[in-house]
Coordinates of C-alpha atoms and ligand atoms in Angstrom, one line a residue:
M1 CA 82.4 96.0 81.7
P2 CA 85.0 94.0 83.6
Y3 CA 87.5 92.0 81.7
K4 CA 88.1 88.3 82.5
N5 CA 91.8 88.7 83.2
I6 CA 94.5 91.3 83.0
D7 CA 95.7 90.0 79.7
D8 CA 92.4 90.9 78.1
V9 CA 92.8 94.6 79.0
P10 CA 93.3 96.4 75.7
L11 CA 96.3 98.7 75.1
P12 CA 95.3 102.3 75.7
P13 CA 94.7 104.4 72.6
N14 CA 97.5 106.5 71.3
P15 CA 97.8 109.5 73.7
A16 CA 96.9 112.9 72.4
A17 CA 99.9 115.3 72.4
A18 CA 100.2 117.1 75.7
P19 CA 99.1 120.8 75.6
P20 CA 101.8 123.4 76.1
P21 CA 102.8 123.5 79.8
D22 CA 101.9 126.5 82.0
E23 CA 105.3 126.3 83.6
V24 CA 108.7 124.5 82.9
I25 CA 111.0 123.6 85.8
Q26 CA 114.5 122.3 85.4
T27 CA 116.4 120.3 87.9
D28 CA 119.1 117.7 88.0
V29 CA 117.3 115.0 89.8
A30 CA 113.5 114.6 89.9
I31 CA 112.1 112.3 92.6
I32 CA 108.5 111.4 92.2
G33 CA 106.9 110.6 95.6
S34 CA 108.0 111.5 99.1
G35 CA 107.3 108.3 101.0
M36 CA 109.7 105.7 102.3
G37 CA 111.6 105.2 99.0
G38 CA 111.4 108.8 97.8
G39 CA 112.2 110.2 101.2
A40 CA 115.2 108.0 101.7
M41 CA 116.5 108.8 98.2
A42 CA 116.1 112.6 98.8
Y43 CA 118.0 112.2 102.1
A44 CA 120.8 110.3 100.4
L45 CA 121.2 112.8 97.6
K46 CA 120.9 115.9 99.8
D47 CA 124.7 116.6 100.0
S48 CA 125.5 115.5 96.4
G49 CA 125.7 118.9 95.0
A50 CA 123.0 118.0 92.5
K51 CA 119.8 120.0 92.3
V52 CA 117.2 117.6 93.7
L53 CA 113.4 118.2 93.4
V54 CA 110.9 115.9 95.1
I55 CA 107.5 116.0 93.4
E56 CA 104.6 114.9 95.7
R57 CA 100.9 114.8 94.8
G58 CA 99.9 115.2 98.5
H59 CA 100.4 118.0 101.0
R60 CA 101.7 118.2 104.5
L61 CA 99.5 116.2 106.9
P62 CA 98.6 118.6 109.7
A63 CA 99.7 117.8 113.2
E64 CA 96.4 118.3 115.1
P65 CA 94.4 116.8 117.9
Q66 CA 92.4 114.8 115.4
N67 CA 95.5 112.7 114.6
S68 CA 94.7 110.6 117.6
D69 CA 90.9 110.9 117.5
L70 CA 90.0 107.4 116.2
D71 CA 86.5 108.3 115.2
E72 CA 88.0 111.0 113.0
V73 CA 90.7 108.7 111.6
Y74 CA 88.7 105.6 111.1
L75 CA 85.0 106.3 111.0
K76 CA 85.3 109.7 109.2
G77 CA 88.4 108.8 107.2
R78 CA 89.9 112.2 107.9
Y79 CA 93.3 111.4 106.3
K80 CA 92.1 109.0 103.6
N81 CA 92.7 110.9 100.4
A82 CA 93.5 108.2 97.8
D83 CA 91.6 108.0 94.6
T84 CA 89.1 105.2 94.0
W85 CA 90.5 102.0 92.5
F86 CA 88.7 99.1 90.9
N87 CA 88.7 95.4 91.3
G88 CA 89.7 94.3 87.8
R89 CA 87.7 91.1 87.9
T90 CA 84.5 92.4 89.3
G91 CA 84.6 96.1 88.3
E92 CA 83.7 97.0 91.9
S93 CA 85.3 100.1 93.3
F94 CA 87.2 100.3 96.5
K95 CA 89.2 102.8 98.6
P96 CA 92.7 101.5 98.7
G97 CA 94.8 101.6 101.9
V98 CA 97.2 104.2 100.5
Y99 CA 97.7 107.8 101.6
Y100 CA 98.9 110.7 99.6
W101 CA 100.8 113.0 102.0
V102 CA 104.4 114.3 102.3
G103 CA 105.9 111.1 103.8
G104 CA 103.4 108.9 101.9
N105 CA 102.1 105.9 103.8
T106 CA 104.7 106.3 106.5
K107 CA 102.5 109.1 108.0
V108 CA 100.2 106.4 109.2
Y109 CA 102.3 103.3 109.3
G110 CA 102.9 101.3 112.5
A111 CA 106.7 102.0 112.3
C112 CA 107.5 98.3 112.7
L113 CA 110.9 98.2 111.0
P114 CA 112.3 94.7 110.7
R115 CA 115.0 93.6 108.2
F116 CA 114.0 90.9 105.8
R117 CA 115.6 87.6 106.6
A118 CA 118.7 86.5 104.7
S119 CA 116.6 83.6 103.2
D120 CA 114.2 86.2 101.7
F121 CA 116.8 87.2 99.2
E122 CA 117.3 83.6 98.1
E123 CA 115.1 81.3 96.1
T124 CA 112.7 79.6 98.5
R125 CA 110.3 76.8 98.0
H126 CA 106.8 77.5 99.3
A127 CA 103.7 75.4 99.5
E128 CA 102.4 76.8 96.3
G129 CA 105.6 77.5 94.4
I130 CA 108.9 79.3 94.3
S131 CA 109.7 82.6 95.8
P132 CA 112.4 83.9 93.4
A133 CA 115.9 85.0 94.4
W134 CA 116.6 88.7 94.5
P135 CA 119.4 90.0 92.1
F136 CA 121.4 91.1 95.2
S137 CA 122.0 89.4 98.5
Y138 CA 121.3 90.2 102.1
A139 CA 125.0 90.8 102.5
D140 CA 124.8 93.5 99.7
L141 CA 122.0 95.3 101.5
E142 CA 123.3 94.8 105.1
P143 CA 125.3 98.1 105.3
Y144 CA 122.3 100.0 104.0
Y145 CA 120.0 98.3 106.5
T146 CA 122.4 99.6 109.2
R147 CA 122.2 103.1 107.7
A148 CA 118.5 103.0 107.4
E149 CA 118.1 101.9 111.0
K150 CA 120.1 104.9 112.1
L151 CA 118.1 107.2 109.8
F152 CA 114.8 105.9 111.1
K153 CA 116.1 105.6 114.7
V154 CA 115.1 101.9 115.0
R155 CA 114.7 100.3 118.4
G156 CA 115.5 96.6 118.6
Q157 CA 117.7 93.9 120.1
I158 CA 119.8 91.4 118.2
G159 CA 119.8 87.9 119.5
E160 CA 116.2 87.4 120.6
D161 CA 114.8 86.2 117.2
P162 CA 116.5 83.1 116.0
T163 CA 115.8 84.1 112.3
E164 CA 117.4 87.5 112.7
P165 CA 120.1 87.9 110.1
S166 CA 123.6 89.1 111.0
H167 CA 124.0 92.8 111.8
S168 CA 127.3 94.6 111.4
E169 CA 126.2 97.0 114.1
A170 CA 123.9 96.9 117.1
Y171 CA 120.5 98.6 116.7
P172 CA 120.9 102.4 117.3
Y173 CA 118.4 102.3 120.2
P174 CA 117.4 99.6 122.7
A175 CA 114.2 97.6 122.0
L176 CA 110.9 98.8 123.3
D177 CA 109.8 96.8 126.3
H178 CA 106.5 94.9 126.5
E179 CA 103.7 96.3 128.7
P180 CA 102.4 93.8 131.2
A181 CA 99.7 92.0 129.1
I182 CA 102.1 91.6 126.2
Q183 CA 104.9 90.5 128.6
A184 CA 102.5 87.8 129.9
L185 CA 101.8 86.7 126.3
A186 CA 105.5 86.5 125.6
D187 CA 106.1 84.5 128.8
S188 CA 103.4 82.0 127.8
L189 CA 104.7 81.7 124.2
R190 CA 108.1 81.0 125.6
S191 CA 106.8 78.4 128.0
Q192 CA 105.2 76.7 125.0
G193 CA 108.7 76.4 123.5
L194 CA 108.4 79.3 121.1
H195 CA 110.8 82.3 120.7
P196 CA 108.9 85.6 121.0
F197 CA 111.1 88.7 120.5
R198 CA 110.9 92.4 120.9
M199 CA 110.1 93.7 117.4
A200 CA 112.2 96.4 115.7
N201 CA 110.3 99.6 115.8
G202 CA 110.8 103.3 114.9
L203 CA 108.6 104.7 117.6
D204 CA 110.1 106.9 120.3
A205 CA 108.0 105.4 123.1
D206 CA 110.4 104.3 125.8
T207 CA 108.7 106.1 128.7
P208 CA 105.0 105.7 129.9
E209 CA 104.4 109.3 129.1
K210 CA 105.6 109.0 125.5
R211 CA 103.9 105.7 125.1
A212 CA 100.6 107.3 126.0
L213 CA 101.2 109.8 123.2
C214 CA 101.8 106.9 120.7
A215 CA 98.9 104.8 121.7
T216 CA 96.9 105.4 118.5
S217 CA 99.8 105.6 116.1
D218 CA 99.4 102.3 114.2
G219 CA 97.2 103.4 111.3
A220 CA 97.1 107.0 112.3
P221 CA 99.5 110.0 112.4
N222 CA 101.4 110.9 115.5
E223 CA 100.8 114.5 116.6
A224 CA 103.7 114.5 119.0
G225 CA 106.2 113.7 116.2
L226 CA 107.4 110.5 118.0
K227 CA 107.1 108.3 115.0
S228 CA 110.0 108.0 112.5
D229 CA 108.1 108.7 109.4
A230 CA 109.7 109.7 106.1
E231 CA 108.6 113.3 106.3
K232 CA 110.2 113.8 109.7
V233 CA 113.4 111.8 109.4
A234 CA 114.2 112.1 105.7
I235 CA 112.3 114.8 103.8
D236 CA 112.6 117.6 106.3
P237 CA 116.4 117.2 106.8
A238 CA 116.8 117.0 103.0
L239 CA 114.9 120.3 102.6
E240 CA 117.1 121.9 105.2
A241 CA 120.1 120.9 103.1
G242 CA 118.7 122.5 99.9
V243 CA 116.5 119.8 98.3
A244 CA 113.3 121.2 96.9
L245 CA 109.8 119.9 97.5
M246 CA 106.8 120.6 95.3
T247 CA 103.6 119.5 96.9
G248 CA 100.1 119.1 95.4
A249 CA 101.7 118.0 92.1
K250 CA 100.5 114.8 90.6
V251 CA 102.8 113.4 87.9
T252 CA 100.6 112.2 85.1
R253 CA 103.1 111.0 82.5
L254 CA 106.8 110.7 81.8
V255 CA 108.0 112.0 78.4
L256 CA 110.6 110.0 76.4
G257 CA 113.3 111.7 74.4
A258 CA 113.9 111.1 70.7
D259 CA 116.5 108.4 71.4
G260 CA 113.8 106.3 73.0
R261 CA 116.1 105.6 76.0
T262 CA 116.0 108.8 78.0
V263 CA 113.2 110.3 80.0
V264 CA 113.3 114.0 79.3
A265 CA 110.4 115.3 81.4
A266 CA 107.7 114.5 83.8
L267 CA 104.3 116.2 83.3
A268 CA 102.5 117.1 86.5
E269 CA 99.0 118.6 87.3
R270 CA 99.2 121.1 90.0
G271 CA 96.4 123.4 91.0
G272 CA 94.8 123.3 87.6
K273 CA 98.1 124.0 85.8
L274 CA 100.3 121.7 83.7
I275 CA 103.9 121.7 84.9
R276 CA 106.7 120.2 82.8
I277 CA 109.7 119.1 85.0
E278 CA 112.9 118.5 83.0
A279 CA 115.7 116.6 84.6
A280 CA 118.8 114.5 83.9
T281 CA 117.8 111.8 86.3
F282 CA 114.3 110.6 87.2
I283 CA 113.6 108.5 90.3
L284 CA 110.1 106.9 90.6
A285 CA 108.9 106.3 94.2
A286 CA 105.1 106.8 93.9
G287 CA 104.3 103.4 95.6
A288 CA 104.1 100.1 93.8
V289 CA 100.7 100.6 92.2
N290 CA 101.0 104.3 91.3
S291 CA 104.5 103.9 89.9
A292 CA 103.4 101.0 87.6
A293 CA 100.3 103.0 86.6
L294 CA 102.5 106.0 85.7
L295 CA 104.7 103.9 83.5
L296 CA 101.6 102.4 81.8
R297 CA 100.0 105.8 81.4
S298 CA 103.2 107.1 79.7
A299 CA 102.6 104.8 76.7
T300 CA 103.3 106.3 73.3
G301 CA 102.7 105.1 69.7
E302 CA 106.2 103.6 69.8
H303 CA 105.8 102.2 73.3
P304 CA 102.2 101.2 73.3
R305 CA 102.6 99.0 76.4
G306 CA 104.0 101.8 78.4
L307 CA 107.5 102.9 79.4
A308 CA 110.2 100.5 80.5
N309 CA 108.0 97.6 79.5
S310 CA 109.7 95.6 76.9
S311 CA 109.4 92.6 79.3
G312 CA 105.6 93.1 79.5
L313 CA 106.0 93.0 83.3
V314 CA 105.2 96.5 84.3
G315 CA 102.2 96.3 86.6
R316 CA 102.4 92.4 86.8
N317 CA 103.5 90.3 89.8
Y318 CA 101.5 92.5 92.2
M319 CA 102.0 91.1 95.7
V320 CA 100.5 92.3 99.0
H321 CA 100.9 89.5 101.6
N322 CA 98.3 87.2 102.9
S323 CA 97.3 88.8 106.1
T324 CA 94.8 88.2 108.9
F325 CA 93.6 90.3 111.8
F326 CA 93.5 88.0 114.8
I327 CA 91.8 89.0 118.0
G328 CA 92.1 86.9 121.2
I329 CA 89.7 87.9 124.0
N330 CA 89.8 87.0 127.7
P331 CA 86.4 88.1 128.9
F332 CA 87.6 88.3 132.5
K333 CA 90.7 90.4 132.0
L334 CA 91.2 94.0 130.8
N335 CA 94.1 94.6 128.4
R336 CA 95.3 98.1 129.4
T337 CA 98.2 98.1 126.9
L338 CA 98.9 101.4 125.2
W339 CA 101.2 100.2 122.5
Q340 CA 101.1 96.5 121.8
K341 CA 103.4 96.4 118.7
T342 CA 106.4 95.3 120.7
L343 CA 106.2 91.6 120.2
G344 CA 107.0 89.4 117.2
L345 CA 107.3 85.7 116.5
N346 CA 109.1 84.1 113.6
D347 CA 109.2 80.4 114.8
W348 CA 107.5 79.3 111.6
Y349 CA 108.9 82.0 109.3
E350 CA 111.2 79.6 107.6
A351 CA 110.6 75.9 106.8
G352 CA 111.5 73.7 109.7
P353 CA 110.9 70.3 111.4
S354 CA 107.3 71.0 112.1
N355 CA 106.5 72.9 108.8
P356 CA 107.9 71.8 105.5
Y357 CA 107.1 75.2 104.0
P358 CA 107.4 78.7 105.4
L359 CA 104.3 79.9 107.2
G360 CA 105.0 83.5 108.0
N361 CA 105.2 86.1 110.8
L362 CA 103.2 87.1 113.9
Q363 CA 103.3 90.6 115.1
M364 CA 101.0 92.7 117.2
L365 CA 98.7 95.5 116.1
G366 CA 99.2 98.9 117.8
K367 CA 96.0 98.2 119.8
L368 CA 92.6 97.7 118.3
R369 CA 90.0 100.1 119.6
A370 CA 86.2 100.1 119.2
S371 CA 86.2 102.7 116.3
M372 CA 88.5 100.4 114.3
L373 CA 86.2 97.4 114.9
K374 CA 83.2 99.5 114.0
M375 CA 84.5 99.8 110.4
A376 CA 84.4 96.1 109.9
R377 CA 81.3 95.3 112.1
A378 CA 79.1 98.4 111.7
W379 CA 76.0 96.6 113.0
V380 CA 77.6 95.6 116.4
P381 CA 76.6 98.1 119.1
N382 CA 79.4 100.3 120.4
P383 CA 79.4 99.1 124.0
I384 CA 80.0 95.5 122.8
L385 CA 82.8 96.6 120.5
K386 CA 84.3 98.5 123.4
A387 CA 84.0 95.6 125.8
M388 CA 85.7 93.4 123.2
S389 CA 88.6 95.7 122.4
D390 CA 89.1 96.5 126.1
R391 CA 89.7 92.8 126.7
S392 CA 91.5 91.8 123.5
I393 CA 95.0 91.2 122.3
D394 CA 95.3 92.1 118.7
I395 CA 97.6 90.3 116.3
Y396 CA 98.6 90.7 112.6
L397 CA 99.6 87.6 110.8
T398 CA 101.4 87.7 107.4
T399 CA 102.3 84.9 105.0
E400 CA 104.3 85.5 101.8
D401 CA 102.3 85.6 98.6
L402 CA 104.0 84.5 95.4
P403 CA 104.6 86.6 92.3
R404 CA 102.1 85.8 89.5
R405 CA 101.9 87.5 86.1
S406 CA 98.1 87.4 86.3
N407 CA 98.1 89.5 89.5
G408 CA 98.6 93.1 88.7
V409 CA 97.7 96.7 87.9
S410 CA 96.1 97.9 84.8
V411 CA 94.9 101.3 83.8
V412 CA 91.5 101.3 82.1
D413 CA 90.0 104.6 81.0
G414 CA 92.6 106.3 83.1
K415 CA 91.5 104.5 86.3
I416 CA 93.6 102.0 88.3
H417 CA 92.4 98.4 88.3
I418 CA 93.8 95.7 90.6
W419 CA 93.8 92.1 89.5
W420 CA 94.3 90.0 92.6
E421 CA 93.8 86.3 93.1
P422 CA 95.5 85.4 96.5
N423 CA 97.8 82.4 96.5
N424 CA 99.8 80.4 99.0
L425 CA 96.8 80.5 101.3
E426 CA 97.1 77.0 102.9
P427 CA 100.3 77.9 104.8
H428 CA 98.5 81.1 105.9
A429 CA 95.6 79.0 107.2
E430 CA 98.1 76.8 109.0
L431 CA 99.8 79.9 110.6
V432 CA 96.4 81.0 111.8
R433 CA 95.7 77.6 113.3
R434 CA 99.0 77.4 115.2
V435 CA 98.6 80.9 116.5
R436 CA 95.0 80.1 117.6
R437 CA 96.3 77.2 119.7
A438 CA 99.1 79.2 121.2
V439 CA 96.9 82.2 122.0
R440 CA 94.2 80.0 123.6
K441 CA 96.9 78.5 125.8
A442 CA 98.0 82.0 126.7
G443 CA 94.6 82.6 128.3
Y444 CA 92.5 84.1 125.5
P445 CA 89.7 81.6 124.8
V446 CA 87.6 83.7 122.5
I447 CA 89.1 84.2 119.1
F448 CA 88.0 86.2 116.0
T449 CA 90.0 86.2 112.8
E450 CA 89.5 88.0 109.5
R451 CA 91.6 87.7 106.4
M452 CA 92.2 91.0 104.7
G453 CA 90.8 91.7 101.2
I454 CA 91.8 93.7 98.1
E455 CA 91.6 97.1 99.8
T456 CA 94.2 96.2 102.4
N457 CA 97.2 96.8 100.2
S458 CA 99.6 98.6 102.6
H459 CA 102.3 96.0 101.8
Q460 CA 101.9 96.3 98.0
C461 CA 105.0 95.4 95.9
G462 CA 106.4 93.7 92.9
T463 CA 104.9 95.7 90.0
A464 CA 108.3 96.4 88.4
V465 CA 110.6 93.6 89.6
A466 CA 114.3 93.9 89.6
G467 CA 116.4 91.2 88.0
R468 CA 119.4 90.4 85.8
D469 CA 117.5 89.4 82.7
P470 CA 115.6 92.1 80.8
R471 CA 113.2 89.5 79.5
T472 CA 112.0 88.6 83.0
S473 CA 112.4 91.8 84.9
V474 CA 111.7 95.5 84.5
L475 CA 114.7 96.9 86.5
N476 CA 118.3 95.9 86.6
P477 CA 119.9 94.9 90.0
D478 CA 120.5 98.6 90.7
C479 CA 116.8 99.3 90.1
R480 CA 117.4 101.3 86.9
A481 CA 115.0 100.4 84.1
H482 CA 116.6 98.0 81.7
D483 CA 115.0 99.9 78.8
L484 CA 115.9 103.4 80.0
D485 CA 119.2 105.1 80.8
N486 CA 118.0 107.6 83.4
L487 CA 115.0 106.1 85.2
W488 CA 115.3 104.4 88.6
V489 CA 112.5 103.0 90.7
V490 CA 113.0 102.9 94.5
D491 CA 109.6 102.1 96.0
S492 CA 108.5 98.5 96.7
S493 CA 107.8 97.9 93.0
Y494 CA 111.3 96.4 92.6
F495 CA 110.6 93.6 95.1
P496 CA 111.1 90.2 93.3
S497 CA 109.2 88.6 96.2
S498 CA 107.2 89.9 99.1
A499 CA 108.9 88.1 102.0
A500 CA 106.5 88.0 105.0
L501 CA 107.7 90.9 107.0
N502 CA 106.9 94.6 106.9
P503 CA 108.5 96.2 103.8
A504 CA 109.4 99.7 104.8
L505 CA 112.9 99.3 106.1
T506 CA 113.9 97.2 103.1
I507 CA 112.5 100.0 100.8
A508 CA 114.5 102.6 102.6
A509 CA 117.7 100.5 102.8
N510 CA 117.5 99.8 99.1
A511 CA 116.9 103.5 98.2
L512 CA 120.1 104.3 100.1
R513 CA 121.9 101.6 98.1
V514 CA 120.6 102.8 94.8
A515 CA 121.5 106.4 95.7
D516 CA 125.1 105.2 96.1
T517 CA 125.1 103.6 92.6
I518 CA 123.7 106.8 91.1
L519 CA 126.3 108.9 92.9
A520 CA 129.1 106.4 91.9
A521 CA 128.0 106.9 88.2
G522 CA 129.3 110.4 88.7
K523 CA 128.3 114.0 88.2
D524 CA 127.2 113.5 84.6
A525 CA 124.6 111.0 85.7
V526 CA 122.8 113.5 87.9
E527 CA 123.5 117.0 86.6
V528 CA 122.2 118.8 83.5
S529 CA 124.9 121.2 82.6
T530 CA 122.9 123.0 80.1
H531 CA 120.3 124.1 82.6
G532 CA 121.0 127.7 83.1
K533 CA 118.4 128.3 85.8
Q534 CA 116.9 126.1 88.4
S535 CA 113.5 127.1 89.4
A536 CA 112.9 124.0 91.5
K537 CA 115.0 125.3 94.4
S538 CA 112.8 128.3 94.7
S539 CA 109.6 126.3 94.6
P540 CA 107.8 126.7 97.9
D541 CA 107.5 123.8 100.1
R542 CA 103.8 124.5 100.7
E543 CA 101.4 126.1 98.2
N544 CA 98.3 128.0 99.0
L545 CA 96.2 125.3 97.4
P546 CA 92.8 124.4 98.8
D547 CA 92.2 122.3 101.8
P548 CA 95.5 120.5 102.3
R549 CA 93.8 117.3 103.5
H550 CA 92.5 116.6 100.0
A551 CA 95.2 116.1 97.5
D552 CA 93.1 114.9 94.6
Ligands
FAD1 C1 98.1 101.7 108.0 C2 99.5 101.3 107.5 C3 100.4 100.7 108.4 C4 101.6 100.3 108.0 N1 102.5 99.8 108.9 C5 103.7 99.4 108.5 C6 104.7 99.0 109.4 O1 104.5 99.0 110.6 N2 105.9 98.7 108.9 C7 106.2 98.7 107.6 O2 107.3 98.3 107.2 N3 105.3 99.1 106.7 C8 104.1 99.5 107.1 N4 103.2 100.0 106.2 C9 103.6 100.0 104.8 C10 104.6 101.1 104.5 O3 104.1 102.4 104.9 C11 104.9 101.1 103.0 O4 105.4 99.9 102.7 C12 105.8 102.2 102.6 O5 105.4 103.5 103.0 C13 105.9 102.2 101.0 O6 106.9 103.1 100.6 P1 106.9 103.6 99.1 O7 108.0 104.6 99.0 O8 106.8 102.4 98.2 O9 105.4 104.3 99.0 P2 104.7 105.4 99.9 O10 105.4 105.6 101.2 O11 103.3 105.2 99.8 O12 105.0 106.8 99.1 C14 104.5 107.0 97.8 C15 104.4 108.5 97.6 O13 104.2 108.8 96.3 C16 103.1 109.8 96.2 N5 102.6 109.7 94.8 C17 101.8 108.7 94.4 N6 101.5 108.9 93.1 C18 102.1 110.0 92.7 C19 102.1 110.8 91.5 N7 101.5 110.4 90.4 N8 102.8 112.0 91.5 C20 103.4 112.5 92.6 N9 103.4 111.8 93.8 C21 102.7 110.6 93.8 C22 102.2 109.5 97.3 O14 101.4 110.6 97.6 C23 103.2 109.1 98.4 O15 103.6 110.2 99.2 C24 102.0 100.4 106.6 C25 101.1 101.0 105.7 C26 99.9 101.5 106.1 C27 98.9 102.1 105.1

């Protein structure tokens, strides 16, 4: 029976005592999740001298020809392995846009890696309310953006986008050039007085040959290894330096010590066994929804609302962007672009003379193909979908959504429920209107748009916001739980606001920043001196569990 709103969801019953574990592992630092946040953290701690264990519920995603077979990827959902989530309001189930693999969502991401704008860190007035200030500034994060851009081999060019914040160093690699159809679009936008720019990207596609190998990599893995995903650039180098990785291990709860301020263990299910992982430092990076769900699932009689939740904000303020797929078609012209995701437009990102409130960002999709359209329009015959996608340019529009206590994550009978009432929609509609005009002028008279729904949550964030005041935030400015001495959260849960740009680089940069604060706290913060043995390091990277494509 669905509840009316998230506040009606009852507290979970007191959990039964966990059965004795089948295995106990001791380590200094336990990182839960190996995606953008967990991967960057593992990389940052790899030379610290601490014993670091990454615990990942997924497995290695196989590099195989099916990586670029779009029928396999989209129609058959070959790499979709997330559990079923539920719409809190309606009770309807859906398959979320999250992926449980070593590298997390970055295995399929489009590798568009912009920095947030300096204004995103400040309080900003939007059409429907305030986007709150972050507890650290762009200037605080800037050195870590630079490090993250090097780590993820980001290609870009400073000076093309008027909203680009200051960089202390140039991008490590030159921007990817547009292919002809996208160059023509850029030229037209420029002639309309706009400022298109080459989008920052972590794709090694600077020759036609390599670009052909990347043509399907937005939303799908890259078999050739040309995409800077977290597995390739962060986890694998961390393993080489001695960090350990346990795959196929789903953390189901965190265990609090007697002092009520220290996490002493994480319990994980792995291949039918219960593993207890003890550590001095716990770093949560399971993705904004799963991290919040884990804290909620770790409720005890003394902490019935879940761990780190004295503010009542764990799982609240869920944000995900207002986003629209926008397709412009010129029936008389083929678009032969392999990789479209080279162009961005931020002319209306911030408030300006023509828009009193921020509207958002325009970027391209990798390239829509018939199989992708088939998912949304199953009844349309394939030849029509192919004719459309052969002649379309494909755009992704995002507008900031605002944090609301009533939008969130709850766990009901062990299952994840998402409460989501989109807000700040009028500026999004205005962004769509402006882009429609501009794209028509650029020679694409037929336009289709579709606003994304609850299952498109690839930019999820905000479920454990960082802030200075423990009453209004879950984490302190260093992303350590206000309520706990040894738990940090470095996925997008900490975002106080969602900005309107792709989140991944900001997640990585912040993880590098947080790693520095942990390391600065010194040896005692990360090492457990009483641990005589460390079984984590000997844990195999890959286990002989069943079909590695199905982590659950
Ligand atoms: C199709 C798609 C395209 C995208 N394109 C872009 C893009 O171009 N640019 C961009 O910036 N962003 C993009 N994103 C979003 C980006 O991938 C995410 O913002 C980013 O990966 C989030 O990082 P994270 O560390 O918060 O979580 P993730 O990267 O999702 O990592 C979380 C990890 O935790 C693991 N995990 C979850 N629960 C548990 C548990 N209980 N126990 C153990 N492990 C657990 C998961 O398996 C996963 O590996 C895209 C996402 C998708 C799906």
